[in-house]
CSV table of C-alpha atoms and ligand atoms in Angstrom, one decimal:
chain,number,residue,atom,x,y,z
A,22,UNK,CA,-22.8,-6.7,-19.5
A,23,UNK,CA,-24.2,-3.2,-20.5
A,24,UNK,CA,-23.2,0.0,-18.9
A,25,UNK,CA,-26.8,0.7,-17.9
A,26,UNK,CA,-26.9,-2.4,-15.5
A,27,UNK,CA,-24.0,-1.2,-13.7
A,28,UNK,CA,-25.4,2.6,-13.8
A,29,UNK,CA,-28.5,1.4,-12.2
A,30,UNK,CA,-26.3,1.1,-8.7
A,31,UNK,CA,-26.0,4.8,-8.7
A,32,UNK,CA,-27.8,6.1,-5.5
A,33,UNK,CA,-27.9,2.6,-3.8
A,34,UNK,CA,-26.2,2.4,-0.4
A,35,UNK,CA,-22.5,1.3,-0.4
A,36,UNK,CA,-22.3,0.9,3.3
A,37,UNK,CA,-24.8,0.9,6.0
A,38,UNK,CA,-24.9,1.4,9.7
A,39,UNK,CA,-21.2,2.0,10.3
A,40,UNK,CA,-20.3,2.8,13.6
A,41,UNK,CA,-16.6,3.8,14.8
A,42,UNK,CA,-14.9,1.3,16.8
A,43,UNK,CA,-13.4,3.6,19.1
A,44,UNK,CA,-14.6,7.0,20.4
A,45,UNK,CA,-12.3,9.8,19.2
A,46,UNK,CA,-9.3,9.7,21.6
A,47,UNK,CA,-6.1,11.2,22.4
A,48,UNK,CA,-3.8,8.4,22.1
A,49,UNK,CA,-4.8,8.0,18.5
A,50,UNK,CA,-4.8,11.5,17.6
A,51,UNK,CA,-1.0,11.6,19.2
A,52,UNK,CA,0.0,8.6,17.4
A,53,UNK,CA,-1.4,9.8,13.9
A,54,UNK,CA,0.3,13.3,14.6
A,55,UNK,CA,3.6,11.4,15.6
A,56,UNK,CA,3.7,9.2,12.4
A,57,UNK,CA,2.5,12.1,10.1
A,58,UNK,CA,5.0,14.8,11.3
A,59,UNK,CA,1.7,16.7,12.1
A,60,UNK,CA,1.4,19.1,15.2
A,61,UNK,CA,-1.0,18.0,17.9
A,62,UNK,CA,-3.7,20.5,17.6
A,63,UNK,CA,-3.3,22.5,21.0
A,64,UNK,CA,-7.2,22.3,21.6
A,65,UNK,CA,-7.4,18.7,21.7
A,66,UNK,CA,-9.3,18.3,18.8
A,67,UNK,CA,-8.6,15.6,16.1
A,68,UNK,CA,-6.9,16.9,12.8
A,69,UNK,CA,-9.5,16.8,10.4
A,70,UNK,CA,-7.1,14.9,7.9
A,71,UNK,CA,-8.0,11.6,10.4
A,72,UNK,CA,-11.6,11.7,9.4
A,73,UNK,CA,-11.0,8.2,7.8
A,74,UNK,CA,-9.3,7.0,10.8
A,75,UNK,CA,-12.2,6.9,13.1
A,76,UNK,CA,-14.2,4.8,10.4
A,77,UNK,CA,-11.5,1.7,9.9
A,78,UNK,CA,-12.4,-1.5,11.1
A,79,UNK,CA,-9.0,-2.6,11.7
A,80,UNK,CA,-7.7,-6.0,11.5
A,81,UNK,CA,-11.2,-7.5,13.1
A,82,UNK,CA,-13.1,-5.6,10.9
A,83,UNK,CA,-16.5,-4.2,11.6
A,84,UNK,CA,-19.4,-6.1,13.1
A,85,UNK,CA,-21.6,-8.1,10.6
A,86,UNK,CA,-24.0,-6.1,8.8
A,87,UNK,CA,-22.0,-2.7,9.2
A,88,UNK,CA,-19.8,-3.2,6.3
A,89,UNK,CA,-20.1,-3.1,2.5
A,90,UNK,CA,-23.7,-3.3,1.6
A,91,UNK,CA,-25.3,-6.0,-0.7
A,92,UNK,CA,-25.7,-3.8,-3.4
A,93,UNK,CA,-22.3,-2.6,-3.5
A,94,UNK,CA,-21.0,-6.3,-3.4
A,95,UNK,CA,-23.4,-7.2,-6.2
A,96,UNK,CA,-22.2,-4.3,-8.3
A,97,UNK,CA,-18.5,-5.6,-7.9
A,98,UNK,CA,-19.6,-8.9,-8.5
A,99,UNK,CA,-21.3,-8.0,-11.8
A,100,UNK,CA,-18.3,-6.1,-12.8
A,101,UNK,CA,-16.3,-9.2,-12.0
A,102,UNK,CA,-18.4,-11.0,-14.4
A,103,UNK,CA,-18.0,-8.5,-17.1
A,104,UNK,CA,-14.4,-9.2,-17.0
A,105,UNK,CA,-13.3,-6.6,-14.8
A,106,UNK,CA,-11.6,-8.5,-12.3
A,107,UNK,CA,-8.8,-6.3,-11.4
A,108,UNK,CA,-9.1,-3.3,-8.8
A,109,UNK,CA,-7.1,-0.4,-8.2
A,110,UNK,CA,-7.8,2.4,-5.9
A,111,UNK,CA,-7.5,5.8,-7.7
A,112,UNK,CA,-8.2,8.6,-5.4
A,113,UNK,CA,-10.0,10.1,-2.6
A,114,UNK,CA,-11.3,13.4,-1.9
A,115,UNK,CA,-12.5,14.7,1.8
A,116,UNK,CA,-14.5,17.7,2.7
A,117,UNK,CA,-14.3,18.9,6.3
A,118,UNK,CA,-17.3,20.2,8.4
A,119,UNK,CA,-15.7,20.4,11.9
A,120,UNK,CA,-13.2,19.0,13.8
A,121,UNK,CA,-14.0,15.9,16.4
A,122,UNK,CA,-13.3,16.2,20.0
A,123,UNK,CA,-12.1,13.3,22.1
A,124,UNK,CA,-15.1,11.2,23.4
A,125,UNK,CA,-16.9,11.6,20.2
A,126,UNK,CA,-18.5,8.7,18.7
A,127,UNK,CA,-18.9,8.8,14.8
A,128,UNK,CA,-21.5,6.6,12.7
A,129,UNK,CA,-21.0,6.7,8.9
A,130,UNK,CA,-22.9,5.2,5.7
A,131,UNK,CA,-21.9,5.5,2.0
A,132,UNK,CA,-23.7,5.6,-1.2
A,133,UNK,CA,-22.6,4.4,-4.6
A,134,UNK,CA,-22.2,7.9,-6.2
A,135,UNK,CA,-21.5,7.1,-9.6
A,136,UNK,CA,-20.1,4.3,-12.1
A,137,UNK,CA,-18.5,5.6,-15.0
A,138,UNK,CA,-18.8,4.4,-18.6
A,139,UNK,CA,-16.0,2.2,-20.2
A,140,UNK,CA,-12.8,4.0,-20.0
A,141,UNK,CA,-9.5,2.5,-21.0
A,142,UNK,CA,-6.5,3.7,-19.2
A,143,UNK,CA,-2.9,2.1,-19.2
A,144,UNK,CA,-3.8,-0.5,-16.9
A,145,UNK,CA,-6.9,-1.8,-18.9
A,146,UNK,CA,-10.3,-1.0,-19.7
A,147,UNK,CA,-12.7,-0.7,-17.1
A,148,UNK,CA,-15.3,1.1,-15.0
A,149,UNK,CA,-14.5,3.9,-12.0
A,150,UNK,CA,-16.9,3.1,-9.1
A,151,UNK,CA,-17.2,6.4,-7.0
A,152,UNK,CA,-18.8,6.0,-3.1
A,153,UNK,CA,-19.3,8.7,-1.0
A,154,UNK,CA,-19.2,8.4,2.8
A,155,UNK,CA,-20.9,10.7,5.0
A,156,UNK,CA,-19.4,10.8,8.7
A,157,UNK,CA,-21.7,11.9,11.4
A,158,UNK,CA,-21.4,12.7,15.2
A,159,UNK,CA,-23.8,11.8,17.7
A,160,UNK,CA,-27.1,13.1,16.8
A,161,UNK,CA,-26.5,12.7,13.2
A,162,UNK,CA,-24.4,16.0,12.7
A,163,UNK,CA,-22.5,15.8,9.3
A,164,UNK,CA,-18.7,16.0,10.4
A,165,UNK,CA,-17.0,15.5,7.1
A,166,UNK,CA,-17.4,13.5,3.7
A,167,UNK,CA,-14.9,10.7,2.3
A,168,UNK,CA,-15.4,10.4,-1.5
A,169,UNK,CA,-13.2,7.3,-2.7
A,170,UNK,CA,-13.0,6.1,-6.3
A,171,UNK,CA,-11.7,2.7,-7.6
A,172,UNK,CA,-11.1,1.3,-11.1
A,173,UNK,CA,-12.6,-2.1,-11.6
A,174,UNK,CA,-10.8,-3.2,-14.9
A,175,UNK,CA,-10.0,-5.9,-17.4
A,176,UNK,CA,-6.1,-6.3,-17.4
A,177,UNK,CA,-4.8,-4.9,-20.8
A,178,UNK,CA,-3.6,-7.8,-22.8
A,179,UNK,CA,-0.6,-6.2,-24.0
A,180,UNK,CA,0.8,-5.7,-20.3
A,181,UNK,CA,1.4,-9.5,-19.8
A,182,UNK,CA,4.8,-9.8,-22.0
A,183,UNK,CA,6.1,-7.4,-19.4
A,184,UNK,CA,5.8,-9.5,-16.5
A,185,UNK,CA,8.1,-12.2,-18.1
A,186,UNK,CA,10.9,-9.7,-17.3
A,187,UNK,CA,10.3,-10.4,-13.7
A,188,UNK,CA,7.9,-9.1,-11.0
A,189,UNK,CA,7.4,-5.6,-11.4
A,190,UNK,CA,7.1,-3.3,-8.1
A,191,UNK,CA,3.8,-2.2,-7.4
A,192,UNK,CA,2.9,1.4,-8.8
A,193,UNK,CA,2.5,4.4,-7.0
A,194,UNK,CA,-1.0,5.9,-7.0
A,195,UNK,CA,-0.6,9.2,-9.3
A,196,UNK,CA,-3.5,11.4,-8.9
A,197,UNK,CA,-4.0,15.4,-9.5
A,198,UNK,CA,-2.6,16.1,-5.9
A,199,UNK,CA,0.6,14.3,-6.5
A,200,UNK,CA,1.3,14.1,-10.1
A,201,UNK,CA,4.0,17.0,-10.0
A,202,UNK,CA,6.0,15.0,-7.2
A,203,UNK,CA,5.8,12.0,-9.4
A,204,UNK,CA,7.1,13.8,-12.4
A,205,UNK,CA,10.1,15.1,-10.2
A,206,UNK,CA,11.1,11.8,-9.3
A,207,UNK,CA,10.9,10.5,-12.8
A,208,UNK,CA,13.4,13.6,-13.6
A,209,UNK,CA,15.3,12.4,-10.4
A,210,UNK,CA,14.3,15.5,-8.6
A,211,UNK,CA,12.5,15.1,-5.1
A,212,UNK,CA,10.4,18.4,-5.0
A,213,UNK,CA,8.8,19.2,-1.5
A,214,UNK,CA,5.8,21.5,-1.4
A,215,UNK,CA,5.7,25.1,-0.2
A,216,UNK,CA,2.9,26.9,0.9
A,217,UNK,CA,2.6,30.3,-0.7
A,218,UNK,CA,0.8,31.6,2.1
A,219,UNK,CA,3.0,31.0,5.2
A,220,UNK,CA,6.0,29.3,3.5
A,221,UNK,CA,5.4,25.8,5.4
A,222,UNK,CA,7.1,22.8,3.9
A,223,UNK,CA,5.0,19.9,3.3
A,224,UNK,CA,5.5,16.3,2.1
A,225,UNK,CA,3.7,14.3,1.0
A,226,UNK,CA,2.0,16.4,-1.7
A,227,UNK,CA,-1.4,17.7,-0.3
A,228,UNK,CA,-3.9,20.2,-2.0
A,229,UNK,CA,-3.7,22.6,0.7
A,230,UNK,CA,-1.8,23.8,3.8
A,231,UNK,CA,-2.5,22.4,7.2
A,232,UNK,CA,-0.9,25.4,8.9
A,233,UNK,CA,-2.6,28.1,7.2
A,234,UNK,CA,-5.2,26.7,4.9
A,235,UNK,CA,-3.6,28.1,1.7
A,236,UNK,CA,-4.2,26.2,-1.4
A,237,UNK,CA,-1.2,28.0,-3.1
A,238,UNK,CA,2.2,26.5,-3.3
A,239,UNK,CA,5.3,25.9,-5.1
A,240,UNK,CA,7.9,23.6,-4.8
A,241,UNK,CA,11.7,23.3,-3.4
A,242,UNK,CA,13.9,20.7,-4.7
A,243,UNK,CA,15.4,18.5,-1.6
A,244,UNK,CA,19.1,18.8,-1.4
A,245,UNK,CA,19.0,15.1,-0.5
A,246,UNK,CA,20.5,14.7,2.9
A,247,UNK,CA,18.7,13.0,5.7
A,248,UNK,CA,18.4,10.9,8.7
A,249,UNK,CA,16.5,7.9,9.6
A,250,UNK,CA,13.8,9.0,11.7
A,251,UNK,CA,12.1,5.5,12.1
A,252,UNK,CA,12.3,2.3,10.2
A,253,UNK,CA,10.7,-1.2,9.7
A,254,UNK,CA,12.4,-4.4,8.4
A,255,UNK,CA,10.1,-6.4,6.1
A,256,UNK,CA,10.4,-9.9,6.4
A,257,UNK,CA,6.7,-10.8,5.5
A,258,UNK,CA,4.7,-11.0,3.5
A,259,UNK,CA,7.0,-12.0,0.5
A,260,UNK,CA,6.0,-9.9,-2.4
A,261,UNK,CA,7.4,-11.1,-5.9
A,262,UNK,CA,8.9,-7.8,-6.7
A,263,UNK,CA,10.9,-7.4,-3.5
A,264,UNK,CA,13.7,-9.3,-1.7
A,265,UNK,CA,13.0,-10.1,1.8
A,266,UNK,CA,14.5,-8.9,4.7
A,267,UNK,CA,15.0,-5.1,3.6
A,268,UNK,CA,14.9,-2.0,5.5
A,269,UNK,CA,12.2,0.7,4.8
A,270,UNK,CA,13.0,4.0,6.1
A,271,UNK,CA,10.9,7.3,7.2
A,272,UNK,CA,13.8,9.5,6.3
A,273,UNK,CA,13.7,13.2,7.9
A,274,UNK,CA,15.2,15.1,5.0
A,275,UNK,CA,17.3,18.3,6.0
A,276,UNK,CA,14.5,20.7,5.2
A,277,UNK,CA,12.5,19.1,8.0
A,278,UNK,CA,9.9,16.9,6.1
A,279,UNK,CA,9.6,13.1,5.9
A,280,UNK,CA,9.5,10.7,3.1
A,281,UNK,CA,9.4,6.9,3.1
A,282,UNK,CA,12.0,4.8,1.0
A,283,UNK,CA,14.1,1.7,0.8
A,284,UNK,CA,17.6,2.1,2.8
A,285,UNK,CA,20.3,0.8,0.3
A,286,UNK,CA,24.0,0.3,0.8
A,287,UNK,CA,23.9,-0.9,4.4
A,288,UNK,CA,22.9,-4.5,5.6
A,289,UNK,CA,19.3,-4.4,6.6
A,290,UNK,CA,20.1,-5.1,10.4
A,291,UNK,CA,22.6,-2.3,10.6
A,292,UNK,CA,19.9,0.3,9.8
A,293,UNK,CA,19.4,2.5,13.0
A,294,UNK,CA,17.3,5.7,14.0
A,295,UNK,CA,19.6,8.8,13.6
A,296,UNK,CA,21.6,7.2,10.6
A,297,UNK,CA,22.3,9.8,8.1
A,298,UNK,CA,21.4,8.8,4.7
A,299,UNK,CA,21.6,10.4,1.0
A,300,UNK,CA,19.0,10.7,-1.3
A,301,UNK,CA,19.4,8.4,-4.7
A,302,UNK,CA,16.9,7.5,-7.2
A,303,UNK,CA,16.7,3.9,-8.5
A,304,UNK,CA,15.0,2.9,-11.7
A,305,UNK,CA,13.1,-0.5,-10.8
A,306,UNK,CA,12.2,-1.1,-14.3
A,307,UNK,CA,11.4,0.7,-17.5
A,308,UNK,CA,8.5,2.9,-16.2
A,309,UNK,CA,9.1,3.4,-12.5
A,310,UNK,CA,12.1,5.6,-10.6
A,311,UNK,CA,11.7,5.6,-6.9
A,312,UNK,CA,13.7,7.5,-4.2
A,313,UNK,CA,15.9,5.4,-2.2
A,314,UNK,CA,18.2,6.4,0.6
A,315,UNK,CA,21.9,5.4,0.7
A,316,UNK,CA,23.1,4.7,4.2
A,317,UNK,CA,27.0,5.3,5.0
A,318,UNK,CA,27.3,2.1,6.9
B,416,ZN,ZN1,0.4,27.7,4.9
């Protein structure tokens, strides 16, 4: 299959006639802010980083005809047929026009913005497919855009033997916004972003500051002390690289920011909210290091 055939899909619809399942509402704003450690805006508006929340179909999905377009399905099918059977989400970019207020209903549609030429990555060779969603308020007013990029690829042949050493954990999605974080982790340092404008600390890494809007930042190294802010015990679904049941915690670091990681050194059923934990680093295989948290149980 030649590139021109894929490129012919540029400009065609990727999703049509989408509508938010719920109006913008206070409970979802509050839950999102609590989960993200984000202040609830005092004017009651939705944080603009919630843009995609209002477009999601949830477990039950969107109504028939309001999801992916036939053109997008066709493009993915053609890439499959060309051997690009694997897919990985690589990055997303959002642009915000104005905050949404409770009670507002959104609509959205998306266009296939670009299909790249053949690219070879560590995963394999394939094509980047970028879609751009426009989210609109009632009356058609644009409130934000969401650009989403996937790589449809043929898995690299050389990768296969590595699997024989046992299943590997999923790889983190590293992009230009968080590459420094994962470089730090490889060097066994957990780096927190610090806004150069107002000093606010943030984790996970973001391109700009929620508090003051500054795009300038440096980093501070986490001391390593934290407490379990919340946790789940994973039983299902089973995933080959993991050995359930195991506990995954949202840890509040002493610096005040939160980070996800496995809890080690304590039986999964002894993990509790408020439990002190200490940062460690785990090499899950030759290529991946992740932060984990040792409980003192
Ligand atoms: Zn700031």
